[in-house]
Amino acid sequence: MRRRRMGALHVGEPRVSFQQQQVARNGRGAVVEEIHGLIRVYKDGHVERLPAIPDVPCTWGGTAPGAQGGVVARDVVINRATGVWARLYAPTTASVGAGGRLPVVVYFHGGGFCVCSAAWSCYHEFLAQLAARAGCAVMSVDYRLAPEHRLPAAFDDGLAAVRWLRHQAAASRAASDDLSWWWTRCSFDRVFLMGDSAGANIAFHVAARLGQGQLGALSPLAVKGAILVQPFFGGEARTASEKTMPQPPRSALSLPTSDCYWRLALPAGASRDHPWCNPLSRAAPRLETLPLPSLLVCVSETDILRDRNLELCSAMRKAGKSVEQAMYGGVGHAFQVLHNCHLSQQRTQEMLAHIKAFLSAR
């Protein structure tokens, strides 16, 4: 199975050095976009992702406390044409739900649509914890990345993942099926879309597409909710937290980094008020018209996206949507996977408890 190696825990500013502007590298021309430690894009279109975070196999136990205790994980290809795959997780003992069946979380990782992988060690640890502590089965989707595959490719891959899940729910199998260890634990009538950062953006748009019937009838699946963790949205007008929130050196997201991701992810020439970036822009569909499930939005107090996340929650409530909101004090963007703050572990456990309650109530 194809693996991508890329990225870094400590993200710097987007930058193109004078030397890179002047000197061709490997005959590819100048570096035209760069997020230090994560990604370089050359003038000829070549994309280089830097191998600072290891990809780990599904059998890796991790280093965080309880990282994979009592959890089984396996990888599966879900679309051979695009190369999209997923990592499946389930607790070894199904203790939640009628008949021992568990709610299913379809998860989309972060990374500004441009970097990261479902095989990154930090996501593997977090999702193993999620499966164990929230009592759920997890399908972590490794979708295609920009700028090679600009939006809406990631949204299309999200729909493909749900299509694959629907097939798993509908197919009749023998007990010896290679995936029986997973699907026999799944309650397919309790499916939740979830993601962090760019992955939360994907979860939001996939939920809207499903509500609009873009996959047709979902039965026997039933999407009961969406969990948006520090959702990555933007806009031409800056919010107060984007303009004034100081970011420490180990921050996962600064304003210049955010802008660079959007330049690489959106269709060429699109502004940050494109509906895929700004769901509150004049060009976006009215929230009242979007058939969205119940939502849990997880916001970090020192994240530059804080105010934009809060504005979205407020707008969705005004539009009549069911929205729960959780604020995590003293931590910034992606704290639950990057552990870049002394409060990260404590706040991560709080987040897992909130997610478990949201799942259990539906």
Short mmCIF file of C-alpha atoms in Angstrom, two decimals:
data_model
loop_
_atom_site.label_atom_id
_atom_site.label_comp_id
_atom_site.label_asym_id
_atom_site.label_seq_id
_atom_site.Cartn_x
_atom_site.Cartn_y
_atom_site.Cartn_z
CA MET A 1 0.00 0.00 0.00
CA ARG A 2 1.34 3.41 -0.95
CA ARG A 3 2.58 5.55 1.94
CA ARG A 4 3.31 9.26 2.06
CA ARG A 5 6.10 10.50 4.27
CA MET A 6 5.88 14.18 5.05
CA GLY A 7 5.59 16.89 7.60
CA ALA A 8 6.86 18.05 10.96
CA LEU A 9 5.50 18.60 14.41
CA HIS A 10 7.08 22.04 14.69
CA VAL A 11 5.65 24.11 11.88
CA GLY A 12 7.39 27.30 10.82
CA GLU A 13 6.33 30.18 8.64
CA PRO A 14 5.72 29.89 4.91
CA ARG A 15 8.86 31.19 3.32
CA VAL A 16 10.83 31.25 0.11
CA SER A 17 14.48 32.16 0.68
CA PHE A 18 16.37 34.51 -1.61
CA GLN A 19 18.71 31.68 -2.52
CA GLN A 20 15.81 29.43 -3.47
CA GLN A 21 14.35 32.20 -5.60
CA GLN A 22 17.60 32.61 -7.47
CA VAL A 23 18.95 29.07 -7.72
CA ALA A 24 17.22 26.18 -9.50
CA ARG A 25 17.04 23.05 -7.39
CA ASN A 26 17.43 19.76 -9.27
CA GLY A 27 16.40 21.54 -12.43
CA ARG A 28 12.94 22.23 -11.05
CA GLY A 29 13.22 25.99 -10.86
CA ALA A 30 12.58 28.20 -7.87
CA VAL A 31 10.59 27.24 -4.80
CA VAL A 32 7.37 29.23 -5.17
CA GLU A 33 5.61 28.11 -1.95
CA GLU A 34 7.06 26.64 1.23
CA ILE A 35 5.89 25.87 4.74
CA HIS A 36 9.11 25.25 6.61
CA GLY A 37 9.54 21.64 7.65
CA LEU A 38 6.44 20.45 5.82
CA ILE A 39 6.14 21.16 2.12
CA ARG A 40 7.89 22.86 -0.84
CA VAL A 41 6.27 23.57 -4.17
CA TYR A 42 8.57 24.28 -7.13
CA LYS A 43 7.97 26.45 -10.14
CA ASP A 44 7.60 23.42 -12.41
CA GLY A 45 4.81 22.09 -10.18
CA HIS A 46 6.85 19.46 -8.35
CA VAL A 47 5.79 19.00 -4.71
CA GLU A 48 8.22 17.90 -2.01
CA ARG A 49 6.91 16.80 1.38
CA LEU A 50 9.53 16.55 4.09
CA PRO A 51 9.89 13.31 6.13
CA ALA A 52 9.91 14.70 9.67
CA ILE A 53 7.01 12.68 11.17
CA PRO A 54 7.17 8.93 10.71
CA ASP A 55 4.43 6.90 9.11
CA VAL A 56 3.76 3.90 11.34
CA PRO A 57 2.19 0.53 10.54
CA CYS A 58 -1.27 -0.29 11.81
CA THR A 59 0.28 -2.70 14.31
CA TRP A 60 2.41 0.01 15.97
CA GLY A 61 1.69 0.33 19.68
CA GLY A 62 2.62 3.98 20.08
CA THR A 63 4.27 5.85 22.94
CA ALA A 64 1.41 7.82 24.51
CA PRO A 65 -0.21 6.38 27.67
CA GLY A 66 -2.80 3.82 26.57
CA ALA A 67 -2.04 4.57 22.91
CA GLN A 68 -3.26 1.25 21.56
CA GLY A 69 -4.14 -0.84 24.56
CA GLY A 70 -7.17 -2.95 23.77
CA VAL A 71 -7.52 -1.69 20.18
CA VAL A 72 -7.09 -3.54 16.88
CA ALA A 73 -6.16 -1.61 13.70
CA ARG A 74 -5.89 -2.65 10.04
CA ASP A 75 -5.41 -0.86 6.71
CA VAL A 76 -7.71 -1.26 3.72
CA VAL A 77 -7.84 0.22 0.21
CA ILE A 78 -11.19 1.89 -0.42
CA ASN A 79 -10.64 3.24 -3.95
CA ARG A 80 -7.97 1.64 -6.13
CA ALA A 81 -8.44 4.18 -8.92
CA THR A 82 -7.44 7.11 -6.69
CA GLY A 83 -5.24 5.24 -4.22
CA VAL A 84 -7.37 6.36 -1.29
CA TRP A 85 -7.13 4.03 1.71
CA ALA A 86 -8.23 3.97 5.32
CA ARG A 87 -7.03 2.69 8.67
CA LEU A 88 -9.74 0.89 10.63
CA TYR A 89 -9.78 0.77 14.45
CA ALA A 90 -12.00 -1.07 16.91
CA PRO A 91 -11.77 -1.93 20.60
CA THR A 92 -11.01 -5.59 21.19
CA THR A 93 -14.15 -5.88 23.33
CA ALA A 94 -17.35 -4.23 22.16
CA SER A 95 -18.99 -2.90 25.30
CA VAL A 96 -21.13 -0.05 23.99
CA GLY A 97 -24.48 -0.19 22.26
CA ALA A 98 -27.17 -2.78 21.70
CA GLY A 99 -25.76 -6.22 21.10
CA GLY A 100 -22.20 -4.98 21.66
CA ARG A 101 -22.24 -2.86 18.47
CA LEU A 102 -20.34 0.42 18.40
CA PRO A 103 -20.97 3.76 16.73
CA VAL A 104 -18.78 4.31 13.65
CA VAL A 105 -16.62 7.43 13.31
CA VAL A 106 -15.42 8.33 9.79
CA TYR A 107 -12.35 10.46 10.50
CA PHE A 108 -10.46 12.94 8.29
CA HIS A 109 -7.00 14.08 9.40
CA GLY A 110 -5.78 17.67 9.38
CA GLY A 111 -2.86 19.23 7.52
CA GLY A 112 -4.29 22.16 5.56
CA PHE A 113 -5.41 19.74 2.80
CA CYS A 114 -1.74 19.60 1.78
CA VAL A 115 0.22 17.47 4.26
CA CYS A 116 -0.23 14.65 6.75
CA SER A 117 -1.41 11.05 6.50
CA ALA A 118 -3.66 8.59 8.28
CA ALA A 119 -0.41 6.68 8.98
CA TRP A 120 1.26 9.51 10.92
CA SER A 121 2.20 8.30 14.40
CA CYS A 122 0.40 11.18 16.15
CA TYR A 123 -2.90 10.37 14.41
CA HIS A 124 -2.48 6.65 14.97
CA GLU A 125 -2.08 7.25 18.72
CA PHE A 126 -4.98 9.71 18.96
CA LEU A 127 -7.44 7.54 17.04
CA ALA A 128 -6.51 4.43 19.00
CA GLN A 129 -7.29 6.44 22.13
CA LEU A 130 -10.56 7.64 20.58
CA ALA A 131 -11.66 4.09 19.78
CA ALA A 132 -10.78 2.82 23.26
CA ARG A 133 -12.02 5.70 25.40
CA ALA A 134 -15.05 6.85 23.43
CA GLY A 135 -16.13 3.27 22.66
CA CYS A 136 -16.36 3.48 18.88
CA ALA A 137 -15.12 1.95 15.65
CA VAL A 138 -13.04 4.37 13.57
CA MET A 139 -12.37 4.62 9.84
CA SER A 140 -9.47 7.05 9.33
CA VAL A 141 -9.42 8.16 5.68
CA ASP A 142 -6.18 8.89 3.83
CA TYR A 143 -7.55 11.25 1.17
CA ARG A 144 -5.70 12.86 -1.75
CA LEU A 145 -3.71 15.99 -1.04
CA ALA A 146 -3.36 19.41 -2.62
CA PRO A 147 -1.82 21.03 -4.58
CA GLU A 148 -1.63 17.94 -6.81
CA HIS A 149 -5.31 17.33 -6.05
CA ARG A 150 -6.98 20.63 -5.24
CA LEU A 151 -10.41 20.87 -3.70
CA PRO A 152 -12.95 19.36 -4.18
CA ALA A 153 -10.82 16.18 -4.44
CA ALA A 154 -10.76 15.73 -0.65
CA PHE A 155 -14.55 16.13 -0.48
CA ASP A 156 -14.97 13.59 -3.28
CA ASP A 157 -12.73 11.17 -1.39
CA GLY A 158 -14.84 11.72 1.72
CA LEU A 159 -17.94 10.71 -0.23
CA ALA A 160 -16.07 7.69 -1.61
CA ALA A 161 -15.25 6.64 1.95
CA VAL A 162 -18.92 6.81 2.95
CA ARG A 163 -19.83 4.87 -0.22
CA TRP A 164 -17.34 2.15 0.78
CA LEU A 165 -18.80 2.08 4.29
CA ARG A 166 -22.33 1.75 2.88
CA HIS A 167 -21.16 -1.24 0.84
CA GLN A 168 -19.68 -2.84 3.97
CA ALA A 169 -22.96 -2.35 5.79
CA ALA A 170 -25.09 -3.73 2.95
CA ALA A 171 -22.96 -6.69 1.84
CA SER A 172 -23.72 -10.17 3.11
CA ARG A 173 -20.56 -12.00 4.17
CA ALA A 174 -19.30 -15.23 5.54
CA ALA A 175 -17.95 -15.22 9.08
CA SER A 176 -14.43 -15.64 7.66
CA ASP A 177 -14.49 -12.28 5.85
CA ASP A 178 -11.14 -10.49 6.27
CA LEU A 179 -12.96 -7.45 7.69
CA SER A 180 -15.33 -9.35 9.96
CA TRP A 181 -13.25 -8.37 13.01
CA TRP A 182 -14.29 -4.78 12.27
CA TRP A 183 -17.77 -4.77 10.73
CA THR A 184 -19.17 -7.17 13.31
CA ARG A 185 -18.41 -4.48 15.92
CA CYS A 186 -20.07 -1.67 13.90
CA SER A 187 -23.51 -0.19 14.41
CA PHE A 188 -23.96 1.22 10.89
CA ASP A 189 -27.11 3.08 11.83
CA ARG A 190 -24.97 5.29 14.13
CA VAL A 191 -22.36 6.84 11.84
CA PHE A 192 -20.56 10.08 12.70
CA LEU A 193 -18.34 12.23 10.47
CA MET A 194 -15.35 13.71 12.27
CA GLY A 195 -12.11 15.53 11.53
CA ASP A 196 -9.69 18.07 12.86
CA SER A 197 -8.59 21.28 11.11
CA ALA A 198 -8.83 20.66 7.35
CA GLY A 199 -10.38 17.30 8.18
CA ALA A 200 -13.19 19.07 10.05
CA ASN A 201 -13.78 21.18 6.93
CA ILE A 202 -14.05 17.93 4.95
CA ALA A 203 -16.47 16.45 7.50
CA PHE A 204 -18.65 19.58 7.25
CA HIS A 205 -18.82 19.55 3.45
CA VAL A 206 -19.28 15.77 3.21
CA ALA A 207 -22.16 16.02 5.70
CA ALA A 208 -23.77 18.75 3.56
CA ARG A 209 -23.33 16.68 0.39
CA LEU A 210 -24.83 13.62 2.01
CA GLY A 211 -27.78 15.68 3.20
CA GLN A 212 -28.27 16.90 -0.35
CA GLY A 213 -28.45 13.30 -1.56
CA GLN A 214 -25.21 13.26 -3.56
CA LEU A 215 -24.76 9.56 -2.73
CA GLY A 216 -28.43 8.76 -3.11
CA ALA A 217 -30.06 6.69 -0.38
CA LEU A 218 -27.65 5.99 2.48
CA SER A 219 -29.55 3.01 3.89
CA PRO A 220 -28.51 0.93 5.76
CA LEU A 221 -26.21 3.72 6.99
CA ALA A 222 -27.56 6.56 9.13
CA VAL A 223 -25.41 9.63 9.79
CA LYS A 224 -26.27 10.82 13.29
CA GLY A 225 -23.83 13.68 13.72
CA ALA A 226 -20.59 15.45 12.83
CA ILE A 227 -17.72 16.37 15.14
CA LEU A 228 -15.65 19.35 14.00
CA VAL A 229 -12.37 19.77 15.90
CA GLN A 230 -10.78 23.22 15.35
CA PRO A 231 -12.40 23.41 11.89
CA PHE A 232 -10.16 25.02 9.27
CA PHE A 233 -12.14 27.74 7.54
CA GLY A 234 -11.03 31.16 6.34
CA GLY A 235 -12.10 34.38 4.72
CA GLU A 236 -10.75 37.54 3.17
CA ALA A 237 -11.78 39.60 6.20
CA ARG A 238 -9.68 38.73 9.26
CA THR A 239 -11.20 37.84 12.61
CA ALA A 240 -9.85 39.34 15.84
CA SER A 241 -8.10 36.11 16.85
CA GLU A 242 -6.47 35.83 13.42
CA LYS A 243 -5.14 39.38 13.70
CA THR A 244 -4.09 39.51 17.33
CA MET A 245 -3.70 36.01 18.81
CA PRO A 246 0.02 35.56 19.61
CA GLN A 247 1.37 32.18 18.55
CA PRO A 248 4.27 30.41 20.29
CA PRO A 249 7.17 29.01 18.23
CA ARG A 250 5.68 25.48 18.37
CA SER A 251 2.26 26.56 17.13
CA ALA A 252 0.76 24.31 14.47
CA LEU A 253 -0.97 27.15 12.63
CA SER A 254 -0.05 30.78 12.04
CA LEU A 255 -1.87 33.21 9.77
CA PRO A 256 0.80 33.09 7.01
CA THR A 257 0.76 29.28 7.18
CA SER A 258 -3.02 29.27 6.90
CA ASP A 259 -2.93 31.58 3.87
CA CYS A 260 -0.34 29.36 2.18
CA TYR A 261 -2.46 26.26 2.67
CA TRP A 262 -5.46 28.00 1.11
CA ARG A 263 -3.42 29.16 -1.91
CA LEU A 264 -2.40 25.54 -2.49
CA ALA A 265 -5.76 23.90 -1.75
CA LEU A 266 -8.39 26.11 -3.39
CA PRO A 267 -8.98 26.13 -7.16
CA ALA A 268 -6.34 28.30 -8.86
CA GLY A 269 -7.26 31.97 -8.60
CA ALA A 270 -9.98 31.49 -5.97
CA SER A 271 -10.12 33.86 -3.00
CA ARG A 272 -10.55 32.88 0.63
CA ASP A 273 -14.23 33.77 0.32
CA HIS A 274 -14.76 30.73 -1.88
CA PRO A 275 -17.54 28.64 -0.24
CA TRP A 276 -15.15 25.74 0.37
CA CYS A 277 -13.07 28.07 2.54
CA ASN A 278 -15.70 30.44 3.93
CA PRO A 279 -19.14 28.89 4.50
CA LEU A 280 -20.42 32.29 5.71
CA SER A 281 -19.46 34.23 2.58
CA ARG A 282 -22.06 35.70 0.22
CA ALA A 283 -21.08 33.10 -2.38
CA ALA A 284 -21.78 30.18 -0.04
CA PRO A 285 -25.15 28.41 0.21
CA ARG A 286 -27.29 29.77 3.03
CA LEU A 287 -26.83 27.67 6.13
CA GLU A 288 -30.60 27.37 6.44
CA THR A 289 -30.59 25.38 3.19
CA LEU A 290 -27.87 22.93 4.24
CA PRO A 291 -29.27 19.65 5.61
CA LEU A 292 -26.70 19.14 8.38
CA PRO A 293 -26.83 16.59 11.20
CA SER A 294 -26.28 17.46 14.86
CA LEU A 295 -22.86 19.04 15.35
CA LEU A 296 -20.22 19.12 18.08
CA VAL A 297 -17.64 21.86 17.49
CA CYS A 298 -14.42 21.69 19.53
CA VAL A 299 -12.63 25.05 19.83
CA SER A 300 -9.17 25.81 21.23
CA GLU A 301 -8.79 29.00 23.26
CA THR A 302 -5.42 30.09 21.86
CA ASP A 303 -6.03 28.95 18.26
CA ILE A 304 -6.03 31.70 15.62
CA LEU A 305 -9.20 29.99 14.31
CA ARG A 306 -11.01 30.46 17.63
CA ASP A 307 -13.19 33.42 16.63
CA ARG A 308 -13.96 32.01 13.19
CA ASN A 309 -15.07 28.74 14.83
CA LEU A 310 -17.27 30.64 17.29
CA GLU A 311 -18.81 32.73 14.51
CA LEU A 312 -19.68 29.56 12.61
CA CYS A 313 -21.35 28.05 15.69
CA SER A 314 -23.38 31.21 16.20
CA ALA A 315 -24.42 31.36 12.54
CA MET A 316 -25.46 27.70 12.53
CA ARG A 317 -27.58 28.14 15.64
CA LYS A 318 -29.30 31.14 14.03
CA ALA A 319 -29.95 28.93 11.01
CA GLY A 320 -31.74 26.42 13.24
CA LYS A 321 -28.99 23.79 13.39
CA SER A 322 -28.30 21.64 16.44
CA VAL A 323 -24.85 22.71 17.65
CA GLU A 324 -22.93 21.79 20.79
CA GLN A 325 -19.78 23.78 21.49
CA ALA A 326 -16.78 22.89 23.67
CA MET A 327 -13.92 25.28 24.48
CA TYR A 328 -10.51 24.00 25.61
CA GLY A 329 -8.65 26.54 27.70
CA GLY A 330 -4.98 27.35 27.39
CA VAL A 331 -4.28 25.21 24.31
CA GLY A 332 -3.86 25.94 20.61
CA HIS A 333 -4.44 24.36 17.25
CA ALA A 334 -4.09 20.56 17.00
CA PHE A 335 -3.03 20.17 20.64
CA GLN A 336 -4.70 16.74 20.80
CA VAL A 337 -2.35 15.24 18.20
CA LEU A 338 0.79 17.37 18.48
CA HIS A 339 1.00 17.60 22.29
CA ASN A 340 2.61 21.05 21.86
CA CYS A 341 1.48 22.44 25.22
CA HIS A 342 1.86 21.33 28.84
CA LEU A 343 -1.95 21.14 29.09
CA SER A 344 -2.32 18.97 26.00
CA GLN A 345 -2.81 15.62 27.73
CA GLN A 346 -5.37 16.97 30.20
CA ARG A 347 -7.35 18.80 27.52
CA THR A 348 -7.21 15.76 25.23
CA GLN A 349 -8.88 13.64 27.88
CA GLU A 350 -11.55 16.33 28.27
CA MET A 351 -12.12 16.28 24.51
CA LEU A 352 -12.41 12.50 24.42
CA ALA A 353 -15.00 12.67 27.22
CA HIS A 354 -17.03 15.27 25.29
CA ILE A 355 -16.88 13.15 22.14
CA LYS A 356 -17.97 10.03 24.03
CA ALA A 357 -20.96 11.89 25.49
CA PHE A 358 -21.93 13.21 22.05
CA LEU A 359 -21.75 9.73 20.52
CA SER A 360 -23.61 8.09 23.40
CA ALA A 361 -26.50 10.56 23.21
CA ARG A 362 -27.28 9.63 19.59
#
